Amino acid sequence: MIVAITGVTGFIGRNLLCELIKRHSADLAQLQIFLFGRGQGEVSFRDRVLRTLLTEGAEYCDISPDSPMLKAFIDKGLHCIEFDLSKKGLGISREDLLTLRTVRFDFVFHSAASTDLRTSAAIQHQIEKTNIQGTELLLALVKELKVDEFCYVSTAYANGKTYGRIDPDYVNFEHEFRNPYEFAKLKAETVVEAACKAGGIRCRIFRPSSVCGRLMEKPLGAINKFDVFYGWGAFFLALKLKHLGGADKVFDVSVPFNARIFSHPRGGLNIVPVDYVVKAMYHICTEHVAGTRFHLVSPKESQHRFYLDRMIAALNITGIKHVDYVPTDKNDLENFYYRTVGKIFTPYVDGEPILFDTSNYDHVMKKAGIVCPPIDQKNFDLLMDFAKKQFFGMTAAA
């Protein structure tokens, strides 16, 4: 199998890399993976990949970092291509381009994206440049190569404020979108479809919901990007750190905050573990499941007032109250909340329940014996345990 992945230093991409290696651990010599990404400061792209693969990746794959088999794969089967979605020609070197033209790819997975959920004009410009124009540049490259299937990672929320049952092939630009990110993802879906149709390439569009840390593979709870509902927790942790004047025993001390947080009393957030997402991607592709779009989601929503309460309990904070409306007589903390993290988060907690239809691939997961872990109290607390160890991404605090 020969596979290409963009966004491998991101969340879904890195776990997809691990899943591919794990699935082919008995025949790694038959696996070739081309990774597209960027270096960071003085650290090369390849070094970034190896740093991940030899730590949390080795745990996921259940392979020793010193395994001769893994070392042989890294030397012969792992190819790192420096690229940039914002540059003409993607910034790929002539030498790398010549190499890519000699390969026939079974699958190209495009998971690189800007996931900023803010709504300013500057953010909208960056989102369009990366998620739409960057995808167009990648598709132009794919047109030059030999590719059997192109798989695009979108979002289950690509149709904006849509509620009730949602068919995986549902596309509607007329709904209200919560942010430029959602609109850009839906626009990019149509760009991908059109380009693949014109090029005679099999097209798949994966729509994961709110992706959380691992709940099937070690280390449990592992995540490298603390956004969406994690960002809500990070907001209150930052307030607590400021209140206490530092990180020493921050989770052992209870701190009260007087804040009324709005969420729909019947609504919830569909939270899905990242390792379930990449397993579904793998099986849908390798089993050649019919269809174009696939909702990679949990079977049911997690009620807002369930997971928010568990997060507040994990942070050892008191005084947060749920309300059925946005307060009009806000105190100072509430004003700060609703103009910062609440501005991003509230559009995801203000609506009726959503049921994402997964009937077009349920049979494949059942055949594989893969069940999506429930986001119950035990599993959510596991997610919080990992997030707390990482200070919800605020590494300076740790």
Short mmCIF file of C-alpha atoms in Angstrom, two decimals:
data_model
loop_
_atom_site.label_atom_id
_atom_site.label_comp_id
_atom_site.label_asym_id
_atom_site.label_seq_id
_atom_site.Cartn_x
_atom_site.Cartn_y
_atom_site.Cartn_z
CA MET A 1 0.00 0.00 0.00
CA ILE A 2 1.24 3.48 -0.87
CA VAL A 3 -0.35 6.38 0.99
CA ALA A 4 0.14 10.15 1.24
CA ILE A 5 -0.98 12.23 4.22
CA THR A 6 -1.05 16.00 4.71
CA GLY A 7 -1.40 17.46 8.20
CA VAL A 8 0.51 14.63 9.86
CA THR A 9 1.78 16.89 12.65
CA GLY A 10 -1.84 17.81 13.37
CA PHE A 11 -4.30 15.77 15.39
CA ILE A 12 -6.11 13.48 12.96
CA GLY A 13 -3.11 13.17 10.65
CA ARG A 14 -0.71 11.89 13.29
CA ASN A 15 -3.20 9.32 14.53
CA LEU A 16 -3.91 8.17 10.97
CA LEU A 17 -0.18 7.60 10.51
CA CYS A 18 -0.13 5.49 13.67
CA GLU A 19 -3.19 3.50 12.60
CA LEU A 20 -1.65 2.68 9.22
CA ILE A 21 1.55 1.44 10.83
CA LYS A 22 -0.36 -0.61 13.39
CA ARG A 23 -2.57 -2.21 10.73
CA HIS A 24 0.50 -3.18 8.71
CA SER A 25 2.84 -4.09 11.58
CA ALA A 26 3.16 -7.64 10.23
CA ASP A 27 4.16 -6.43 6.75
CA LEU A 28 5.69 -2.97 7.17
CA ALA A 29 8.00 -3.67 4.24
CA GLN A 30 4.93 -3.51 2.00
CA LEU A 31 3.87 -0.07 3.30
CA GLN A 32 5.05 3.24 1.86
CA ILE A 33 3.87 6.51 3.44
CA PHE A 34 4.56 9.94 2.01
CA LEU A 35 4.03 12.72 4.54
CA PHE A 36 3.57 16.38 3.64
CA GLY A 37 4.26 19.12 6.16
CA ARG A 38 6.54 21.87 7.46
CA GLY A 39 9.41 22.22 9.85
CA GLN A 40 9.06 24.34 12.97
CA GLY A 41 11.83 26.81 13.76
CA GLU A 42 15.10 24.90 13.79
CA VAL A 43 13.31 21.53 13.81
CA SER A 44 12.91 19.91 10.39
CA PHE A 45 9.63 18.39 9.29
CA ARG A 46 11.13 14.89 9.38
CA ASP A 47 12.40 15.42 12.93
CA ARG A 48 8.93 16.60 14.01
CA VAL A 49 7.41 13.43 12.57
CA LEU A 50 9.98 11.13 14.18
CA ARG A 51 9.59 12.85 17.55
CA THR A 52 5.87 12.00 17.49
CA LEU A 53 6.23 8.55 15.98
CA LEU A 54 8.87 7.35 18.46
CA THR A 55 6.93 8.52 21.52
CA GLU A 56 3.12 8.46 21.53
CA GLY A 57 3.15 6.82 18.09
CA ALA A 58 5.08 3.81 19.36
CA GLU A 59 2.54 3.39 22.17
CA TYR A 60 -0.37 3.55 19.72
CA CYS A 61 1.29 0.99 17.42
CA ASP A 62 2.36 -1.20 20.37
CA ILE A 63 5.86 -1.28 18.93
CA SER A 64 9.11 -0.57 20.77
CA PRO A 65 10.80 2.62 19.59
CA ASP A 66 13.95 0.50 19.27
CA SER A 67 12.26 -2.14 17.11
CA PRO A 68 14.44 -3.06 14.10
CA MET A 69 11.24 -3.45 12.08
CA LEU A 70 10.14 0.11 12.90
CA LYS A 71 13.62 1.48 12.19
CA ALA A 72 13.66 -0.28 8.82
CA PHE A 73 10.28 1.22 7.98
CA ILE A 74 11.44 4.70 8.95
CA ASP A 75 14.53 4.34 6.78
CA LYS A 76 12.86 2.85 3.71
CA GLY A 77 9.10 3.34 3.93
CA LEU A 78 8.64 6.80 5.45
CA HIS A 79 9.08 9.75 3.11
CA CYS A 80 8.82 13.33 4.39
CA ILE A 81 8.04 16.05 1.87
CA GLU A 82 8.37 19.70 2.91
CA PHE A 83 5.36 21.66 1.64
CA ASP A 84 3.27 24.74 2.41
CA LEU A 85 -0.40 25.13 1.49
CA SER A 86 0.02 28.90 1.19
CA LYS A 87 2.79 28.80 -1.46
CA LYS A 88 2.63 28.50 -5.21
CA GLY A 89 3.38 24.93 -6.18
CA LEU A 90 3.07 24.14 -2.46
CA GLY A 91 6.76 24.95 -2.07
CA ILE A 92 7.70 21.39 -3.03
CA SER A 93 11.26 20.97 -4.27
CA ARG A 94 11.93 19.84 -7.84
CA GLU A 95 13.64 16.70 -6.54
CA ASP A 96 10.64 15.72 -4.39
CA LEU A 97 8.26 16.46 -7.25
CA LEU A 98 10.17 14.14 -9.58
CA THR A 99 10.00 11.40 -6.93
CA LEU A 100 6.25 11.85 -6.45
CA ARG A 101 5.67 11.50 -10.20
CA THR A 102 7.17 8.01 -10.14
CA VAL A 103 4.70 6.71 -7.55
CA ARG A 104 1.14 5.39 -7.84
CA PHE A 105 -0.77 6.32 -4.69
CA ASP A 106 -3.56 4.09 -3.42
CA PHE A 107 -4.83 6.89 -1.15
CA VAL A 108 -4.08 10.57 -0.60
CA PHE A 109 -5.46 11.84 2.72
CA HIS A 110 -5.76 15.60 3.00
CA SER A 111 -6.14 16.51 6.68
CA ALA A 112 -4.02 19.68 6.81
CA ALA A 113 -6.17 22.71 7.58
CA SER A 114 -6.57 25.83 9.63
CA THR A 115 -9.13 25.05 12.36
CA ASP A 116 -9.46 28.52 13.84
CA LEU A 117 -13.10 29.06 14.86
CA ARG A 118 -12.86 32.82 15.32
CA THR A 119 -14.81 35.13 13.04
CA SER A 120 -12.69 38.21 12.30
CA ALA A 121 -11.99 39.31 8.72
CA ALA A 122 -8.31 38.43 9.12
CA ILE A 123 -9.17 34.92 10.28
CA GLN A 124 -11.65 34.50 7.43
CA HIS A 125 -8.94 35.47 4.94
CA GLN A 126 -6.49 32.98 6.43
CA ILE A 127 -9.12 30.21 6.50
CA GLU A 128 -9.96 30.78 2.82
CA LYS A 129 -6.30 30.87 1.83
CA THR A 130 -5.42 27.64 3.64
CA ASN A 131 -8.60 25.56 3.51
CA ILE A 132 -9.92 26.48 0.08
CA GLN A 133 -7.05 27.85 -1.99
CA GLY A 134 -4.56 25.46 -0.34
CA THR A 135 -6.81 22.52 -1.17
CA GLU A 136 -7.03 23.75 -4.78
CA LEU A 137 -3.21 23.85 -4.95
CA LEU A 138 -2.99 20.30 -3.60
CA LEU A 139 -5.57 19.10 -6.13
CA ALA A 140 -3.50 20.70 -8.90
CA LEU A 141 -0.54 18.63 -7.72
CA VAL A 142 -2.67 15.48 -7.53
CA LYS A 143 -3.70 16.07 -11.14
CA GLU A 144 -0.03 15.66 -12.09
CA LEU A 145 0.35 12.43 -10.13
CA LYS A 146 -1.07 8.92 -10.31
CA VAL A 147 -3.71 8.78 -7.55
CA ASP A 148 -6.50 6.21 -7.15
CA GLU A 149 -8.40 7.83 -4.25
CA PHE A 150 -8.41 11.31 -2.73
CA CYS A 151 -9.77 11.54 0.82
CA TYR A 152 -10.63 14.93 2.26
CA VAL A 153 -11.08 15.51 5.99
CA SER A 154 -13.94 17.98 6.46
CA THR A 155 -16.22 18.41 9.49
CA ALA A 156 -19.64 17.12 10.52
CA TYR A 157 -20.58 20.76 11.12
CA ALA A 158 -19.95 21.75 7.48
CA ASN A 159 -23.65 22.50 6.98
CA GLY A 160 -23.70 25.11 9.72
CA LYS A 161 -26.68 25.42 12.01
CA THR A 162 -28.55 22.33 10.84
CA TYR A 163 -30.43 20.25 13.42
CA GLY A 164 -32.28 16.95 13.57
CA ARG A 165 -31.20 14.05 11.37
CA ILE A 166 -28.48 14.91 8.85
CA ASP A 167 -27.77 12.65 5.89
CA PRO A 168 -24.03 12.25 5.14
CA ASP A 169 -24.51 13.57 1.59
CA TYR A 170 -26.47 16.63 2.72
CA VAL A 171 -25.01 19.85 1.33
CA ASN A 172 -26.62 23.23 1.95
CA PHE A 173 -24.95 26.64 1.60
CA GLU A 174 -28.11 28.46 2.67
CA HIS A 175 -27.93 27.64 6.38
CA GLU A 176 -26.36 30.04 8.86
CA PHE A 177 -22.72 29.14 9.51
CA ARG A 178 -21.22 29.52 12.97
CA ASN A 179 -17.88 30.73 11.60
CA PRO A 180 -15.81 31.00 8.38
CA TYR A 181 -14.21 27.62 9.12
CA GLU A 182 -17.49 25.73 8.62
CA PHE A 183 -18.28 27.53 5.36
CA ALA A 184 -14.76 27.00 4.02
CA LYS A 185 -14.92 23.28 4.76
CA LEU A 186 -18.18 22.90 2.84
CA LYS A 187 -16.80 24.97 -0.04
CA ALA A 188 -13.64 22.84 -0.10
CA GLU A 189 -15.79 19.69 -0.22
CA THR A 190 -17.37 20.86 -3.46
CA VAL A 191 -13.96 21.83 -4.86
CA VAL A 192 -12.64 18.34 -4.08
CA GLU A 193 -15.67 16.63 -5.61
CA ALA A 194 -15.43 18.60 -8.83
CA ALA A 195 -11.68 18.09 -9.24
CA CYS A 196 -11.86 14.36 -8.54
CA LYS A 197 -14.72 13.93 -10.99
CA ALA A 198 -12.80 15.79 -13.67
CA GLY A 199 -9.67 13.73 -13.02
CA GLY A 200 -11.35 10.36 -12.74
CA ILE A 201 -10.23 9.93 -9.12
CA ARG A 202 -12.27 8.17 -6.44
CA CYS A 203 -13.39 10.82 -3.94
CA ARG A 204 -14.15 10.39 -0.24
CA ILE A 205 -15.11 13.14 2.17
CA PHE A 206 -14.83 12.39 5.88
CA ARG A 207 -16.86 14.48 8.30
CA PRO A 208 -15.67 14.02 11.90
CA SER A 209 -17.56 15.81 14.68
CA SER A 210 -15.85 17.30 17.77
CA VAL A 211 -12.77 15.13 18.02
CA CYS A 212 -11.39 14.28 21.46
CA GLY A 213 -8.37 12.35 22.67
CA ARG A 214 -7.78 8.63 22.30
CA LEU A 215 -10.03 6.18 24.11
CA MET A 216 -9.02 2.98 22.32
CA GLU A 217 -5.24 3.19 21.94
CA LYS A 218 -2.49 4.19 24.36
CA PRO A 219 -1.82 6.64 25.80
CA LEU A 220 -5.48 7.03 26.68
CA GLY A 221 -6.72 10.60 26.42
CA ALA A 222 -3.78 11.63 24.22
CA ILE A 223 -4.36 14.83 22.28
CA ASN A 224 -2.06 17.55 20.94
CA LYS A 225 -4.60 20.24 20.06
CA PHE A 226 -6.81 21.56 22.83
CA ASP A 227 -9.60 23.33 21.01
CA VAL A 228 -13.44 23.16 20.78
CA PHE A 229 -14.68 21.99 24.21
CA TYR A 230 -11.11 21.71 25.51
CA GLY A 231 -10.75 25.43 24.82
CA TRP A 232 -13.65 26.05 27.19
CA GLY A 233 -11.75 24.25 29.94
CA ALA A 234 -8.53 26.08 29.07
CA PHE A 235 -10.34 29.41 29.55
CA PHE A 236 -11.36 28.60 33.10
CA LEU A 237 -8.01 27.03 33.91
CA ALA A 238 -6.28 30.24 32.80
CA LEU A 239 -8.59 32.23 35.09
CA LYS A 240 -7.77 29.92 37.96
CA LEU A 241 -4.02 30.13 37.34
CA LYS A 242 -4.25 33.92 37.39
CA HIS A 243 -6.35 33.85 40.56
CA LEU A 244 -3.87 31.58 42.36
CA GLY A 245 -0.79 33.32 40.98
CA GLY A 246 0.78 30.15 39.59
CA ALA A 247 0.46 26.47 38.74
CA ASP A 248 1.52 24.99 42.06
CA LYS A 249 -1.21 22.51 43.13
CA VAL A 250 -3.67 24.31 40.87
CA PHE A 251 -5.96 21.28 40.63
CA ASP A 252 -5.90 20.60 44.38
CA VAL A 253 -7.29 23.99 45.40
CA SER A 254 -10.97 24.77 44.91
CA VAL A 255 -11.72 28.24 43.53
CA PRO A 256 -15.21 29.78 43.16
CA PHE A 257 -16.18 31.76 40.05
CA ASN A 258 -19.53 33.50 39.72
CA ALA A 259 -20.62 32.87 36.11
CA ARG A 260 -23.86 31.92 34.37
CA ILE A 261 -23.12 29.85 31.28
CA PHE A 262 -25.77 29.43 28.60
CA SER A 263 -26.38 26.08 26.90
CA HIS A 264 -29.45 24.52 25.34
CA PRO A 265 -31.09 22.34 28.02
CA ARG A 266 -31.77 19.50 25.54
CA GLY A 267 -28.79 19.96 23.25
CA GLY A 268 -25.44 18.25 23.21
CA LEU A 269 -22.11 18.07 21.43
CA ASN A 270 -21.15 15.05 19.36
CA ILE A 271 -17.75 14.08 20.76
CA VAL A 272 -15.82 11.29 19.00
CA PRO A 273 -12.43 9.77 19.96
CA VAL A 274 -9.69 10.39 17.41
CA ASP A 275 -8.61 6.75 17.30
CA TYR A 276 -12.16 5.71 16.36
CA VAL A 277 -12.12 8.35 13.61
CA VAL A 278 -8.94 7.05 11.98
CA LYS A 279 -10.00 3.42 12.30
CA ALA A 280 -13.23 4.29 10.50
CA MET A 281 -11.27 6.11 7.78
CA TYR A 282 -9.01 3.10 7.29
CA HIS A 283 -11.81 0.55 7.05
CA ILE A 284 -14.05 2.68 4.83
CA CYS A 285 -11.15 3.07 2.39
CA THR A 286 -9.71 -0.43 2.43
CA GLU A 287 -13.15 -2.06 2.29
CA HIS A 288 -14.07 0.21 -0.64
CA VAL A 289 -17.35 1.28 0.93
CA ALA A 290 -19.79 2.87 -1.51
CA GLY A 291 -20.58 6.55 -1.11
CA THR A 292 -18.80 9.87 -1.01
CA ARG A 293 -19.44 11.47 2.39
CA PHE A 294 -19.14 9.79 5.77
CA HIS A 295 -20.02 11.16 9.22
CA LEU A 296 -17.30 10.00 11.60
CA VAL A 297 -19.15 10.58 14.83
CA SER A 298 -20.28 9.14 18.14
CA PRO A 299 -23.65 7.28 18.09
CA LYS A 300 -25.13 9.97 20.33
CA GLU A 301 -24.48 13.45 21.62
CA SER A 302 -22.98 14.25 24.99
CA GLN A 303 -25.32 16.59 26.82
CA HIS A 304 -23.74 20.01 27.26
CA ARG A 305 -24.52 20.13 30.94
CA PHE A 306 -22.94 16.71 31.45
CA TYR A 307 -19.52 17.34 29.94
CA LEU A 308 -19.30 20.95 31.12
CA ASP A 309 -20.00 19.85 34.70
CA ARG A 310 -17.39 17.08 34.45
CA MET A 311 -14.84 19.58 33.12
CA ILE A 312 -15.52 22.06 35.90
CA ALA A 313 -15.25 19.26 38.46
CA ALA A 314 -11.91 18.20 36.96
CA LEU A 315 -10.65 21.78 37.25
CA ASN A 316 -11.88 21.94 40.86
CA ILE A 317 -13.90 25.09 40.22
CA THR A 318 -17.23 25.97 41.81
CA GLY A 319 -19.88 28.64 41.23
CA ILE A 320 -20.54 27.96 37.52
CA LYS A 321 -24.29 27.86 36.86
CA HIS A 322 -26.18 26.64 33.79
CA VAL A 323 -28.85 28.95 32.39
CA ASP A 324 -31.31 28.64 29.49
CA TYR A 325 -30.49 32.11 28.12
CA VAL A 326 -27.56 34.48 27.74
CA PRO A 327 -27.71 36.84 30.74
CA THR A 328 -28.54 40.46 30.01
CA ASP A 329 -27.23 41.70 33.37
CA LYS A 330 -23.74 40.24 33.06
CA ASN A 331 -21.12 40.65 35.75
CA ASP A 332 -17.48 41.38 34.82
CA LEU A 333 -16.51 37.71 34.47
CA GLU A 334 -19.56 36.96 32.35
CA ASN A 335 -18.84 39.94 30.08
CA PHE A 336 -15.30 38.65 29.61
CA TYR A 337 -16.51 35.10 28.94
CA TYR A 338 -19.16 36.00 26.34
CA ARG A 339 -16.87 38.27 24.34
CA THR A 340 -13.97 35.75 24.29
CA VAL A 341 -14.34 31.98 24.48
CA GLY A 342 -18.12 32.23 24.78
CA LYS A 343 -18.24 34.00 21.42
CA ILE A 344 -16.72 30.88 19.83
CA PHE A 345 -18.38 28.24 22.01
CA THR A 346 -21.95 29.52 22.39
CA PRO A 347 -22.96 28.88 18.73
CA TYR A 348 -22.22 25.18 19.36
CA VAL A 349 -24.35 24.93 22.49
CA ASP A 350 -27.44 26.95 21.56
CA GLY A 351 -29.33 24.53 19.32
CA GLU A 352 -31.53 21.47 19.27
CA PRO A 353 -30.04 17.94 19.15
CA ILE A 354 -28.30 16.73 15.98
CA LEU A 355 -28.33 13.15 14.70
CA PHE A 356 -25.59 12.46 12.17
CA ASP A 357 -26.52 9.52 9.94
CA THR A 358 -23.78 6.82 9.80
CA SER A 359 -25.80 4.08 8.11
CA ASN A 360 -23.61 4.09 5.00
CA TYR A 361 -20.66 2.53 6.86
CA ASP A 362 -22.04 1.02 10.09
CA HIS A 363 -21.87 -2.47 8.57
CA VAL A 364 -18.12 -2.14 7.98
CA MET A 365 -17.39 -1.18 11.58
CA LYS A 366 -19.57 -4.02 12.83
CA LYS A 367 -17.71 -6.48 10.61
CA ALA A 368 -14.39 -5.17 11.95
CA GLY A 369 -15.63 -5.45 15.54
CA ILE A 370 -14.98 -1.77 16.20
CA VAL A 371 -17.33 0.06 18.56
CA CYS A 372 -17.11 3.77 19.25
CA PRO A 373 -16.26 4.29 22.94
CA PRO A 374 -19.08 6.12 24.77
CA ILE A 375 -18.39 9.56 26.17
CA ASP A 376 -19.58 8.55 29.62
CA GLN A 377 -18.30 9.77 32.97
CA LYS A 378 -15.42 7.27 33.12
CA ASN A 379 -14.14 8.03 29.62
CA PHE A 380 -14.63 11.77 29.87
CA ASP A 381 -12.67 11.80 33.12
CA LEU A 382 -9.86 9.97 31.28
CA LEU A 383 -9.84 12.77 28.72
CA MET A 384 -9.67 15.33 31.50
CA ASP A 385 -6.84 13.50 33.27
CA PHE A 386 -4.66 13.76 30.15
CA ALA A 387 -5.69 17.37 29.50
CA LYS A 388 -4.79 18.35 33.06
CA LYS A 389 -1.33 16.80 32.72
CA GLN A 390 -0.83 19.04 29.69
CA PHE A 391 -2.50 22.06 31.34
CA PHE A 392 -4.99 22.04 28.45
CA GLY A 393 -2.21 22.94 26.04
CA MET A 394 -0.82 25.79 28.12
CA THR A 395 2.66 24.31 28.25
CA ALA A 396 4.16 27.40 29.84
CA ALA A 397 2.03 26.77 32.91
CA ALA A 398 3.36 23.24 33.21
#
